[in-house]
Amino acid sequence: MEKDRISHHESVNKLYERIKKDGMSNIWDRYEAQGMGGNPDQRCPFCMGGVRCDLCSNGPCRADVEKDKRGVCGITGDGMAMRMMLLRNIMGASTYHYHTEQTLKTLRATIKGQTSFKIKETEKLRTFAGRLGVDISGTDGEVAARLCEFATADFNRPYDEPSRIVQVMAPAERQEQWKKLNIFPGGIYGEMMLATSSCLTNVDGYYVSLALKAMRLSIAMAYQSQIVNEYCQDILYGIPRPHKMRVDLGVLDPDYVNVLPNGHEPFLGFAMVELARKKEWQEKAKAVGAKGLRIIANIETGQEMIQRWDMDDVFYGFTGNWIMQEAVLASGCVDLFAADMNCSMPVDPLYARKYKFRLVPVSELVAFEGVDERISYVPEKADQQAAELLQMAVDNFKERRASVKAFNGLPLREAVVGFSTESILAALGGSLDPLLDAVKKGTIRGIAGLVSCTSLRDNGQDVHSVRVAKELIKRDILVLSMGCGNGGMQVAGLCSPEAKELAGPGLKSICEALNVPPVLSYGTCTDTGRLADLLAAVSHALGDVPVTDLPVAAVAPEYMEQKATIDAIFALALGLYTYVNPVPPVTKAPNLVKLLLEGCKGVTGGNLSVETDAVKAVDGIIGHIEAKRKKLGI
């Protein structure tokens, strides 16, 4: 593939050349090999259209809605496409919630004194517990214990018993609409059961019913899984606040022992940083000939970490998002790769053997062919497990340094990270009014929540995301960036103050006045719920304007996997204009396409947009935002 089909980032393009020279299997060549007829983006037309099914022994089946060609059971192409989308959503919700349960497990162990972690944000603990109606009297430990009990009870409510968390946190206007549609959820576990059971062969084959169940599940996921997870991580590790962070592959120095926590859960990553900052561990690294020991943030685990903790010479910086993984590992700088519950690749053992690093699963979810060694995270053993991982890395250094030629001279830059609702309020003097005034005056035309992965479909890594983000800020749209897309923004320089020069005159003036970049680093994919809570606050501050009438949009320029699909469905349920790329696998389901692109607006107020051209995509977003401004009279 051409260079611009590899990556937006020069660091990745350089290491791709090394990977090719070394004859390693890699994601770009594997992607190209999946194409048909010489086109890397062409796949089976039935699969691309979403009209195939292999759920029972009568299949695989293909459907054609125009000819009324159905699956053996009689399901239509519309039903096939929506059922597969719902199944993807269930996987996304389940994985999000696994992370949440691990966070609560860690919080419970911490308040019992069984971890080295401490409650860092007492005020956040009591504010969040108070919002949920939890008794906030007593010690921090007592409040946290009651918070955990409340959340767990809500997670386990039957699907037909309304979630208390959603009742407390969702805007009243949205709740009324969800009740009318019978999509107000119960507990997340009950909702996953309801959705999964509906997807069984010969149970629910009606695309409208399946779409509503997907929305119902997404609401439970956003408010129960995502918000509880992120707010409890804030309580433990700190509320994100703006600070500088080194980013891109230049953070990797081969002369140091480099440990990379990878995935989505930051627990062992934080534990390793605390240990590595101690003199004894730095001395252990120097004893084997290294300059020192560093923890390098990686992918979404890294995002969780860099949003909350400042960099120093131990917690040194952030590499990038998941498609960079093979490039990171091929740098010849990695001593230990600790793989938690998401975004570690099945090909990693091949890279571990070639580039001489230790590959260790640290979640019971993760397994690699040929890798027997593991340290599955247990909160009560976090310090011990972190020490074991650091020792493995130190022990690995000599062999790696002696046998692998490191790739030097990779790019390095600084990004500003750590924006959250609280830190945005702090920057604005404790009130949303300055931001709202800027929107009302038109200095900022609107706000886009960029909640994205990164994908190779149609473009190289982050190429389309960067184009869309640049086009948005050029037109005075403030961007709040989350997920792997956030890593792309950081490495591309859009989360750096100098990026204000790429912004339109209005947004640039705000960047200069507040000393912020035009793209605010707002967190991980798990922060979608946090964004929904911010929109609720904006809605309330404007006099309880319905969320559907706000000049805002959800933007996913390069969605990739199952967590992303449920984020998009939640955005539609919330009533947002939702831009997604690449085009989802539903194109051969015309009735479903019409529901998503047109009909949804009359159901929840949400509106799905699909467009492969960045400028045209932003044209659509701007058209929506300007229509909402006109409706609000601003």
CSV table of N, CA, C and O in Angstrom, one decimal, residues 35 81 102 105 128 197 256 270 337 366 387 408 450 492 537 562 576-577 625:
chain,number,residue,atom,x,y,z
A,35,GLY,N,-8.0,-8.1,1.0
A,35,GLY,CA,-8.8,-7.4,0.0
A,35,GLY,C,-9.0,-8.4,-1.2
A,35,GLY,O,-8.4,-9.5,-1.3
A,81,ALA,N,-28.6,-7.7,9.5
A,81,ALA,CA,-27.7,-6.7,9.8
A,81,ALA,C,-27.8,-6.1,11.2
A,81,ALA,O,-26.8,-5.8,11.9
A,102,GLN,N,-13.6,-4.4,37.6
A,102,GLN,CA,-12.3,-4.4,38.1
A,102,GLN,C,-12.0,-3.1,38.9
A,102,GLN,O,-11.2,-3.1,39.9
A,105,LYS,N,-13.7,-3.5,42.3
A,105,LYS,CA,-12.9,-4.4,43.0
A,105,LYS,C,-11.6,-3.8,43.6
A,105,LYS,O,-11.3,-4.0,44.8
A,128,PHE,N,-20.0,12.6,44.0
A,128,PHE,CA,-20.6,11.5,43.1
A,128,PHE,C,-21.6,10.7,44.0
A,128,PHE,O,-22.7,10.4,43.5
A,197,SER,N,-30.4,-12.8,24.5
A,197,SER,CA,-31.4,-13.8,24.3
A,197,SER,C,-32.3,-13.4,23.1
A,197,SER,O,-32.8,-14.3,22.4
A,256,TYR,N,17.3,2.6,28.3
A,256,TYR,CA,16.6,2.5,29.6
A,256,TYR,C,15.8,1.1,29.6
A,256,TYR,O,15.6,0.6,28.5
A,270,PHE,N,-0.3,2.0,37.1
A,270,PHE,CA,-0.1,3.0,38.2
A,270,PHE,C,0.8,2.4,39.3
A,270,PHE,O,1.7,3.1,39.9
A,337,PHE,N,6.1,-6.0,28.0
A,337,PHE,CA,4.8,-5.6,27.5
A,337,PHE,C,3.7,-6.3,28.3
A,337,PHE,O,3.5,-7.5,28.2
A,366,VAL,N,-7.0,-12.2,28.8
A,366,VAL,CA,-6.1,-12.2,27.7
A,366,VAL,C,-5.2,-13.5,27.7
A,366,VAL,O,-4.8,-14.0,28.7
A,387,ALA,N,5.9,-5.5,41.2
A,387,ALA,CA,7.3,-5.8,41.4
A,387,ALA,C,7.8,-7.0,40.6
A,387,ALA,O,8.9,-6.9,40.0
A,408,ASN,N,16.6,4.4,16.4
A,408,ASN,CA,16.8,5.6,17.0
A,408,ASN,C,16.3,6.8,16.2
A,408,ASN,O,16.0,6.7,15.0
A,450,LEU,N,-15.2,14.0,19.7
A,450,LEU,CA,-14.5,13.0,18.8
A,450,LEU,C,-14.2,11.8,19.6
A,450,LEU,O,-13.3,11.7,20.4
A,492,ALA,N,-0.4,13.7,16.4
A,492,ALA,CA,-0.4,14.6,15.3
A,492,ALA,C,-0.2,16.0,15.6
A,492,ALA,O,-0.2,16.9,14.7
A,537,ALA,N,-25.0,18.8,31.8
A,537,ALA,CA,-24.7,20.1,32.5
A,537,ALA,C,-24.9,21.3,31.6
A,537,ALA,O,-25.4,22.3,32.1
A,562,GLN,N,-16.1,-3.4,18.7
A,562,GLN,CA,-17.4,-3.5,19.2
A,562,GLN,C,-17.7,-2.5,20.3
A,562,GLN,O,-18.9,-2.1,20.4
A,576,LEU,N,-28.1,12.7,19.6
A,576,LEU,CA,-27.0,13.5,19.0
A,576,LEU,C,-26.9,13.2,17.5
A,576,LEU,O,-27.2,12.1,17.0
A,577,TYR,N,-26.5,14.2,16.7
A,577,TYR,CA,-26.0,14.0,15.4
A,577,TYR,C,-24.7,13.2,15.5
A,577,TYR,O,-23.8,13.6,16.2
A,625,ILE,N,-25.1,21.9,13.2
A,625,ILE,CA,-24.8,22.8,14.2
A,625,ILE,C,-25.5,24.2,13.9
A,625,ILE,O,-26.1,24.8,14.8
